[in-house]
Coordinates of C-alpha atoms in Angstrom, one line a residue:
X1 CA -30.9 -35.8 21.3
X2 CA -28.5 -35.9 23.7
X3 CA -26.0 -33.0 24.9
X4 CA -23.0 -35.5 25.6
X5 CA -22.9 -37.0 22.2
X6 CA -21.8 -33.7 20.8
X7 CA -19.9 -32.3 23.8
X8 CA -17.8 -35.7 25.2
X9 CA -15.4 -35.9 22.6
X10 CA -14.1 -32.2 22.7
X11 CA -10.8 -32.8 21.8
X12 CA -11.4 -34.0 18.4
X13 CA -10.4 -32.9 15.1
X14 CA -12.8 -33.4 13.0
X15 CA -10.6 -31.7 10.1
X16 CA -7.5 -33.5 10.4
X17 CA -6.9 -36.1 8.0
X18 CA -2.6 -36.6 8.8
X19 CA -0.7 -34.4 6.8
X20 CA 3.1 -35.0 5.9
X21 CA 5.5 -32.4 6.6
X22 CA 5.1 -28.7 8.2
X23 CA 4.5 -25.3 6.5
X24 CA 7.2 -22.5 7.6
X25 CA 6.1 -19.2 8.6
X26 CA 6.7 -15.6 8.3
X27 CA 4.8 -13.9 10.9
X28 CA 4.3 -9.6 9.5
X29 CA 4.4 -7.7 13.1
X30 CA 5.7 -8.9 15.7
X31 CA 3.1 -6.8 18.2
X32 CA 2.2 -8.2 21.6
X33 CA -0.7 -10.4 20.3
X34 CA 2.1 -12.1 18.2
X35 CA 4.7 -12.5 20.6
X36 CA 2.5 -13.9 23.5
X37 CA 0.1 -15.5 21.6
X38 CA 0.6 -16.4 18.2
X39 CA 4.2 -17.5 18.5
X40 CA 4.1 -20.1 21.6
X41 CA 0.5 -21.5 19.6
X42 CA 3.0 -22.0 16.2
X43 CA 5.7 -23.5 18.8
X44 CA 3.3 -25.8 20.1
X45 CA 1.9 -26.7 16.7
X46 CA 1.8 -30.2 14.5
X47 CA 1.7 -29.0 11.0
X48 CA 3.6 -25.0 11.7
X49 CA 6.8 -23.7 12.7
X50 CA 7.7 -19.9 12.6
X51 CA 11.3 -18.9 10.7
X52 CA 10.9 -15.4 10.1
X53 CA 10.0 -12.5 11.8
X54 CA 9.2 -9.2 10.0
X55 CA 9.3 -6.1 12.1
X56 CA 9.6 -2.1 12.0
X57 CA 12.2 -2.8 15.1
X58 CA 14.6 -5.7 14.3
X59 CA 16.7 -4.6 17.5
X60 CA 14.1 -5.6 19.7
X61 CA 12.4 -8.8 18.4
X62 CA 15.8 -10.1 18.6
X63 CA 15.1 -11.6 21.6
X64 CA 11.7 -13.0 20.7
X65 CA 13.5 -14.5 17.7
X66 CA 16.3 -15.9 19.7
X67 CA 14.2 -17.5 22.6
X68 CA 11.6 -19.2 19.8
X69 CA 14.9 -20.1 17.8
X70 CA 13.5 -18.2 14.7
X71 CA 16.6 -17.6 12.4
X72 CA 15.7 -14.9 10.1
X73 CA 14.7 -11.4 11.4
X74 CA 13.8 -9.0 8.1
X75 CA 12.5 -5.6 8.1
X76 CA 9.0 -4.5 6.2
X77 CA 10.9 -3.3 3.4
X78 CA 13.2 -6.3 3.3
X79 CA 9.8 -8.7 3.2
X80 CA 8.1 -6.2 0.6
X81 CA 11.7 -6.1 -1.6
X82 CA 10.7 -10.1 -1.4
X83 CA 14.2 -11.1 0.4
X84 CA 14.2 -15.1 1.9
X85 CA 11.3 -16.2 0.2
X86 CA 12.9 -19.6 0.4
X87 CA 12.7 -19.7 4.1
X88 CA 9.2 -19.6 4.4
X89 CA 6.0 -21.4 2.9
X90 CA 3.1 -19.1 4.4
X91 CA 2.4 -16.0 5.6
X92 CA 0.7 -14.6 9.3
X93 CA 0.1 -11.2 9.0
X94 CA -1.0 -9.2 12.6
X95 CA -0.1 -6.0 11.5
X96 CA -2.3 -3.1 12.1
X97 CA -5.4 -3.5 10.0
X98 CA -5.1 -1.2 7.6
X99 CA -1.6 -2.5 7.0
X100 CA -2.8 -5.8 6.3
X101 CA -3.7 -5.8 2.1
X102 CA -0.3 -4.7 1.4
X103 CA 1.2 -7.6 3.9
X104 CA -1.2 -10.0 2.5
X105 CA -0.3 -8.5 -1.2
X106 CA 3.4 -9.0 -1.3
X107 CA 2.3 -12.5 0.3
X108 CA 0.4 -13.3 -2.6
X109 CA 3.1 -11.8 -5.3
X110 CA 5.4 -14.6 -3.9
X111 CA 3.0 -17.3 -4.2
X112 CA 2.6 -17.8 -0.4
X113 CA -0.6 -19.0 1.3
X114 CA -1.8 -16.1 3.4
X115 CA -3.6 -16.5 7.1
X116 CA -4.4 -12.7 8.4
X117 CA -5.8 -11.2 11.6
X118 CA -9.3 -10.2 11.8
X119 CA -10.7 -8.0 10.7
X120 CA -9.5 -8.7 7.5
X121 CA -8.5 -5.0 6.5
X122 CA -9.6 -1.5 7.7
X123 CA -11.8 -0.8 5.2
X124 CA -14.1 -2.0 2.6
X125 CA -12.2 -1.5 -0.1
X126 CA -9.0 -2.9 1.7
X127 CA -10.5 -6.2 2.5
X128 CA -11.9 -6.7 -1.3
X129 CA -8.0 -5.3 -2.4
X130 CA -7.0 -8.7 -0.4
X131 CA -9.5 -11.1 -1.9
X132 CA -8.4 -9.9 -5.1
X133 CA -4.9 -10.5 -5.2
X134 CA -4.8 -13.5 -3.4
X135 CA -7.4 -15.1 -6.1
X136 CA -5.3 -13.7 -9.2
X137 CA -2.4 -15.0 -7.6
X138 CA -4.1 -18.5 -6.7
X139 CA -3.2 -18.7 -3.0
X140 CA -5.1 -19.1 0.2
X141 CA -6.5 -16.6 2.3
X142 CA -7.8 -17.4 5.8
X143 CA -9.0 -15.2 8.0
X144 CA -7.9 -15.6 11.6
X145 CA -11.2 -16.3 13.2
X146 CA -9.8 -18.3 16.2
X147 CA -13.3 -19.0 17.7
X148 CA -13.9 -21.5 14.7
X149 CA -11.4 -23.8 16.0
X150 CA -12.0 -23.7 19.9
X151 CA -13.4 -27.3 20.2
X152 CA -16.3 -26.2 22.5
X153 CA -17.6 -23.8 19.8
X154 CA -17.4 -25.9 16.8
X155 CA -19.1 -28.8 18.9
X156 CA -21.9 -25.9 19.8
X157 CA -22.7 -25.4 16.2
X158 CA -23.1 -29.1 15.5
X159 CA -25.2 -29.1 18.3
X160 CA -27.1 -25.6 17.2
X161 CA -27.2 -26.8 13.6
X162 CA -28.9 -30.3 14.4
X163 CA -31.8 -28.7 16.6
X164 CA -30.2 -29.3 19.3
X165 CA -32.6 -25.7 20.8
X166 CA -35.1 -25.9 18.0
X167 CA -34.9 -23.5 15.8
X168 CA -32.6 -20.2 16.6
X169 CA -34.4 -17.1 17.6
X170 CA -32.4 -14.6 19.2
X171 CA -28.7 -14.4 20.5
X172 CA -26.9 -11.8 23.1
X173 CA -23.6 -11.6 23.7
X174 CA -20.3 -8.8 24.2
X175 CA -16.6 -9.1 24.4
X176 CA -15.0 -5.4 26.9
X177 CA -11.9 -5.0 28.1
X178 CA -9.8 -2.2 29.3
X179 CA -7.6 -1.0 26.1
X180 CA -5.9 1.4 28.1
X181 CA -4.7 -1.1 30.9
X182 CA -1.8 -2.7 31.9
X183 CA 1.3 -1.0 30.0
X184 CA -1.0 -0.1 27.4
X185 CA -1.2 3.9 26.8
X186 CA -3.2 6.4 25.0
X187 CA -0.8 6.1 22.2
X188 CA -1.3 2.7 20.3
X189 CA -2.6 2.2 16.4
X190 CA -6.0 0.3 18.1
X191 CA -7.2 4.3 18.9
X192 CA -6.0 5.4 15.5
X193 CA -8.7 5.4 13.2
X194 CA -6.7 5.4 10.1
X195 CA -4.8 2.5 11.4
X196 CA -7.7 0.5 13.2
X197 CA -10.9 1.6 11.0
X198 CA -12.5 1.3 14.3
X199 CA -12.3 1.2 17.8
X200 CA -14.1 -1.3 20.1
X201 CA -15.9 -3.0 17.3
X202 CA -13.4 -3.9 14.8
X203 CA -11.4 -4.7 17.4
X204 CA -13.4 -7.2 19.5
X205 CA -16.8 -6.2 18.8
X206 CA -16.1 -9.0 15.6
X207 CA -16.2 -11.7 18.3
X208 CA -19.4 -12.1 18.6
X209 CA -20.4 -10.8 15.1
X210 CA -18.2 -13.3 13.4
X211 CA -19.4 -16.4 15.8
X212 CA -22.7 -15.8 15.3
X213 CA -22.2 -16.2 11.5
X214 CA -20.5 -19.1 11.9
X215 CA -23.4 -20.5 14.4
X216 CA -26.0 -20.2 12.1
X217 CA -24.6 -20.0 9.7
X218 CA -25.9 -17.3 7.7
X219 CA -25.3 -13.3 7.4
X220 CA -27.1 -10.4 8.9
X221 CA -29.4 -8.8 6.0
X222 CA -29.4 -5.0 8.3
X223 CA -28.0 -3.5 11.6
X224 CA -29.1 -0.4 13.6
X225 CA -26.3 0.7 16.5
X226 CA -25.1 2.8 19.0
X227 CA -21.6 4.1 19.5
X228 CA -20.0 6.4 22.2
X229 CA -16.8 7.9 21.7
X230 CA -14.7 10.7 24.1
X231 CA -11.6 12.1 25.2
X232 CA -8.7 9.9 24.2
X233 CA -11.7 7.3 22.1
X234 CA -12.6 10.7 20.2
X235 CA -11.7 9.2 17.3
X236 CA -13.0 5.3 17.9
X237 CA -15.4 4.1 19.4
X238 CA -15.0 3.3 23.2
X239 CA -18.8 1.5 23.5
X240 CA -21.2 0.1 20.5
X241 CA -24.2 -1.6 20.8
X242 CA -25.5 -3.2 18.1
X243 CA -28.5 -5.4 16.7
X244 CA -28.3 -7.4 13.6
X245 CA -31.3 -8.7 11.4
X246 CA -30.9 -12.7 10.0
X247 CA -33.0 -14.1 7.6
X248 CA -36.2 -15.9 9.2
X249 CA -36.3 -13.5 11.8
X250 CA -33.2 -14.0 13.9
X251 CA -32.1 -11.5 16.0
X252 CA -28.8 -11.1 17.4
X253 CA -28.1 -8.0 20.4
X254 CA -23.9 -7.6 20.8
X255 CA -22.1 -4.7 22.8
X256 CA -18.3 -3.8 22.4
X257 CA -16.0 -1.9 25.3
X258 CA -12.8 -0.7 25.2
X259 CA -13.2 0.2 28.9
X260 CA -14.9 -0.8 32.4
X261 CA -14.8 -4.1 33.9
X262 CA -13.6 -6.9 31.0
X263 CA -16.5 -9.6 30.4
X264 CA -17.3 -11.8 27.3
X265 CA -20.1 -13.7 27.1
X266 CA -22.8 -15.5 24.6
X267 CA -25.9 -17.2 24.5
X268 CA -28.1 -18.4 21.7
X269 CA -31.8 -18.9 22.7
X270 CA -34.3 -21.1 20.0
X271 CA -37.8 -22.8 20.1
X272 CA -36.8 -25.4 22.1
X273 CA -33.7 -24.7 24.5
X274 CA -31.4 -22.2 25.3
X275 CA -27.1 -22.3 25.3
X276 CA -24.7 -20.2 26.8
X277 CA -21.0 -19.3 27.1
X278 CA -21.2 -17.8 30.3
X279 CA -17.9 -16.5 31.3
X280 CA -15.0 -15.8 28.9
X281 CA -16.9 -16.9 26.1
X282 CA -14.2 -14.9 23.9
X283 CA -10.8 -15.2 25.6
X284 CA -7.9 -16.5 25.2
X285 CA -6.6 -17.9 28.5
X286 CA -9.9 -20.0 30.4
X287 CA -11.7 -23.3 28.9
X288 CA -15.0 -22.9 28.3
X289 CA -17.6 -23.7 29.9
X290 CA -21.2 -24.3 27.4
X291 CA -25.1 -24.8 29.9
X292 CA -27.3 -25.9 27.7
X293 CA -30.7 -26.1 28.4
X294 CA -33.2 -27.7 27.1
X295 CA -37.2 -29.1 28.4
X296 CA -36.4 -29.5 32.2
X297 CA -32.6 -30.6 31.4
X298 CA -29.8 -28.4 32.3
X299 CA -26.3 -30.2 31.4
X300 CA -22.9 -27.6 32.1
X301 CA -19.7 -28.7 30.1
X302 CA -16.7 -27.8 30.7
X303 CA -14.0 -27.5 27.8
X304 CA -10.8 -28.6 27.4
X305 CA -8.0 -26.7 28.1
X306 CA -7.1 -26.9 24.3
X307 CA -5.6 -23.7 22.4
X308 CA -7.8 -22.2 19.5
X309 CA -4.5 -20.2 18.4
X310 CA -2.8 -23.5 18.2
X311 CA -5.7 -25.6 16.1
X312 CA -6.2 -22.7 13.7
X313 CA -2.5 -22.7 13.0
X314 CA -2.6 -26.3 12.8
X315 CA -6.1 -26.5 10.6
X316 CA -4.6 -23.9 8.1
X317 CA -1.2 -25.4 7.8
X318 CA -2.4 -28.9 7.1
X319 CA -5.1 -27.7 4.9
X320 CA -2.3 -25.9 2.7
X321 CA -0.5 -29.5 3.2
X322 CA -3.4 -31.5 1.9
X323 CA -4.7 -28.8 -0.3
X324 CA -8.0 -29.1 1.4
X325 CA -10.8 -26.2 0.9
X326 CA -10.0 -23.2 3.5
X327 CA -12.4 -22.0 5.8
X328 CA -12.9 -19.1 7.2
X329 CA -11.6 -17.4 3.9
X330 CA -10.9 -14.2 2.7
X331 CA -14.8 -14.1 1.5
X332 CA -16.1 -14.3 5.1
X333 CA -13.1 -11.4 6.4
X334 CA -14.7 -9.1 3.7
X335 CA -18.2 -9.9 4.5
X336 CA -17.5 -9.1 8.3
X337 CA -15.8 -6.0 7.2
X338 CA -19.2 -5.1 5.2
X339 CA -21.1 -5.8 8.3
X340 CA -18.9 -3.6 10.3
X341 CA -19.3 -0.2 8.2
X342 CA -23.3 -0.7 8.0
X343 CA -22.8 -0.7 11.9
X344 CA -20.6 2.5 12.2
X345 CA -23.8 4.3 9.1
X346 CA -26.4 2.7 11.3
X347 CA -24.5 4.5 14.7
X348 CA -24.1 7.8 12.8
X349 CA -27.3 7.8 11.2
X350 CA -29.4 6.7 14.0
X351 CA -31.1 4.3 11.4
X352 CA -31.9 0.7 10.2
X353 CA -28.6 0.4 8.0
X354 CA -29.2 -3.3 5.2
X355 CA -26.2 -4.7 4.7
X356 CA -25.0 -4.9 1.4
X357 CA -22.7 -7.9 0.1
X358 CA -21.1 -6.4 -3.4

């Protein structure tokens, strides 16, 4: 086996077939992350344009609308009343999370095909209330796991998933950064439990949780953690460690900050070899680099400097083109959401917390 057959051709997509056409979007909250992420990625898309905005502040999206040459700026209770339906095709909801199963709901109602931010919903019972509707309505629902379409990391699970280190026996990773820096204040919805459901784990502590899932491909069977919360995180959690349980005795060791020096990083050690994302493993502005090592061979590869944003746009908008099966769904938001509140039982309880799927 050799590490260059799987990491030479980065730049491939292995999902897309050609698709006629574009899907239009409505993109619910029009929040940093949307404006300086989300939108350029649908600018610079194949298969995606954005043509409406929905916002709690029309006034001042205006100019985000204007410079992205998005026509139709509506109001929450203009998208909820259903107004311009015919504008759009799909729906990107990066609302606050507990804001998300209504967004995703009235989505669904008018027959549009739903991509929404991780985590899926605040709650349990939120993220089950979006499954639901979206299946009784007959519509997709994809979670927005960007990691699944960075080209290094769905390369590394080829690579993981064809023995490339043996069998998988433990993985370590984190994803911190400073939630209060920059223009950034004690007063924003992340610090909000009712809004968030969470602090530093629902927030980014889902990075490595969800790409580990997706690298083994399988779900955690039980979780014990550690949280630390204080002063303006007295409602959230500012630091969480937690260990997950996989079947055949994997073990997987993840941290979560919302403050001290930023740093994202993961590694998967097996039987045979060891590979790692050494330095922004889960952000959005460097390539990534992947060591693998294996026997006495070390091999570093760098990645391209592709944008996941952009390819999971692109991936969901030509699978709604093609009608091709969606992946990550809803499914895999809620079961991350399940994982996520054994974590904050296992932190308060200071025990072994199984993780139930129901």
């Amino acid at each position: 086996m050799h590490v260059h057959d799987y990491f030479d051709e980065l730049t491939r997509r292995d999902w897309d077939t050609g698709a006629d056409g574009t899907i239009r979007f409505a993109v619910v909250g029009v929040g940093g992350f949307a404006r300086k992420a989300a939108l350029p990625a649908i600018a610079d898309a194949d298969y995606a344009e954005a043509t409406v905005l929905v916002t709690g502040s029309p006034e001042r999206v205006g100019p985000a609308a204007e410079e992205r040459g998005v026509e139709h700026v509506l109001t929450y209770e203009e998208y909820h009343d259903g107004a311009a339906t015919d504008t759009y095709d799909a729906v990107y909801v990066a609302t606050p999370n507990a804001l998300h199963p209504e967004a995703i709901e009235t989505a669904a109602v008018n027959g549009k095909a739903v991509i929404s931010e991780k985590p899926l919903a605040a709650t349990v019972e939120g993220a089950k209330r979006a499954v639901s509707v979206c299946e009784d309505a007959d519509v997709p629902l994809m979670t927005a796991y960007r990691m699944q379409f960075d080209p290094v990391v769905r390369r590394l699970r080829e690579f993981v998933g064809e023995g490339g280190i043996g069998d998988p026996l433990q993985l370590h990773g984190g994803f911190a950064f400073d939630v209060l820096g920059g223009s950034r204040g004690p007063d924003q919805w992340r610090l909000d439990a009712d809004l968030a459901g969470g602090g530093a784990l629902m927030d980014v502590g889902v990075y490595p949780l969800n790409t580990a899932r997706y690298l083994l491909d399988a779900d955690p069977v039980a979780v014990t953690a550690t949280a630390r919360g204080e002063g303006v995180f007295a409602d959230v959690d500012e630091r969480i460690a937690f260990q997950l349980e996989f079947p055949d005795g994997v073990t997987a060791s993840f941290t979560a900050g919302f403050s001290g020096y930023p740093k994202s990083h993961l590694s998967v050690r097996g039987t045979d070899g060891h590979v790692e994302l050494p330095d922004s493993a889960f952000g959005t502005e460097d390539p990534r680099r992947v060591a693998v090592s294996r026997g006495d061979v070390r091999a570093v590869v760098d990645g391209p400097e592709t944008s996941e944003i952009r390819e999971e746009f692109d991936y969901f908008a030509h699978a709604v083109l093609t009608g091709d099966d969606i992946g990550p769904d809803g499914e895999e938001g809620l079961r991350d959401v399940q994982v996520t509140a054994a974590t904050y039982e296992a932190a308060e309880t200071s025990e072994r917390v199984e993780i139930r799927y129901s």
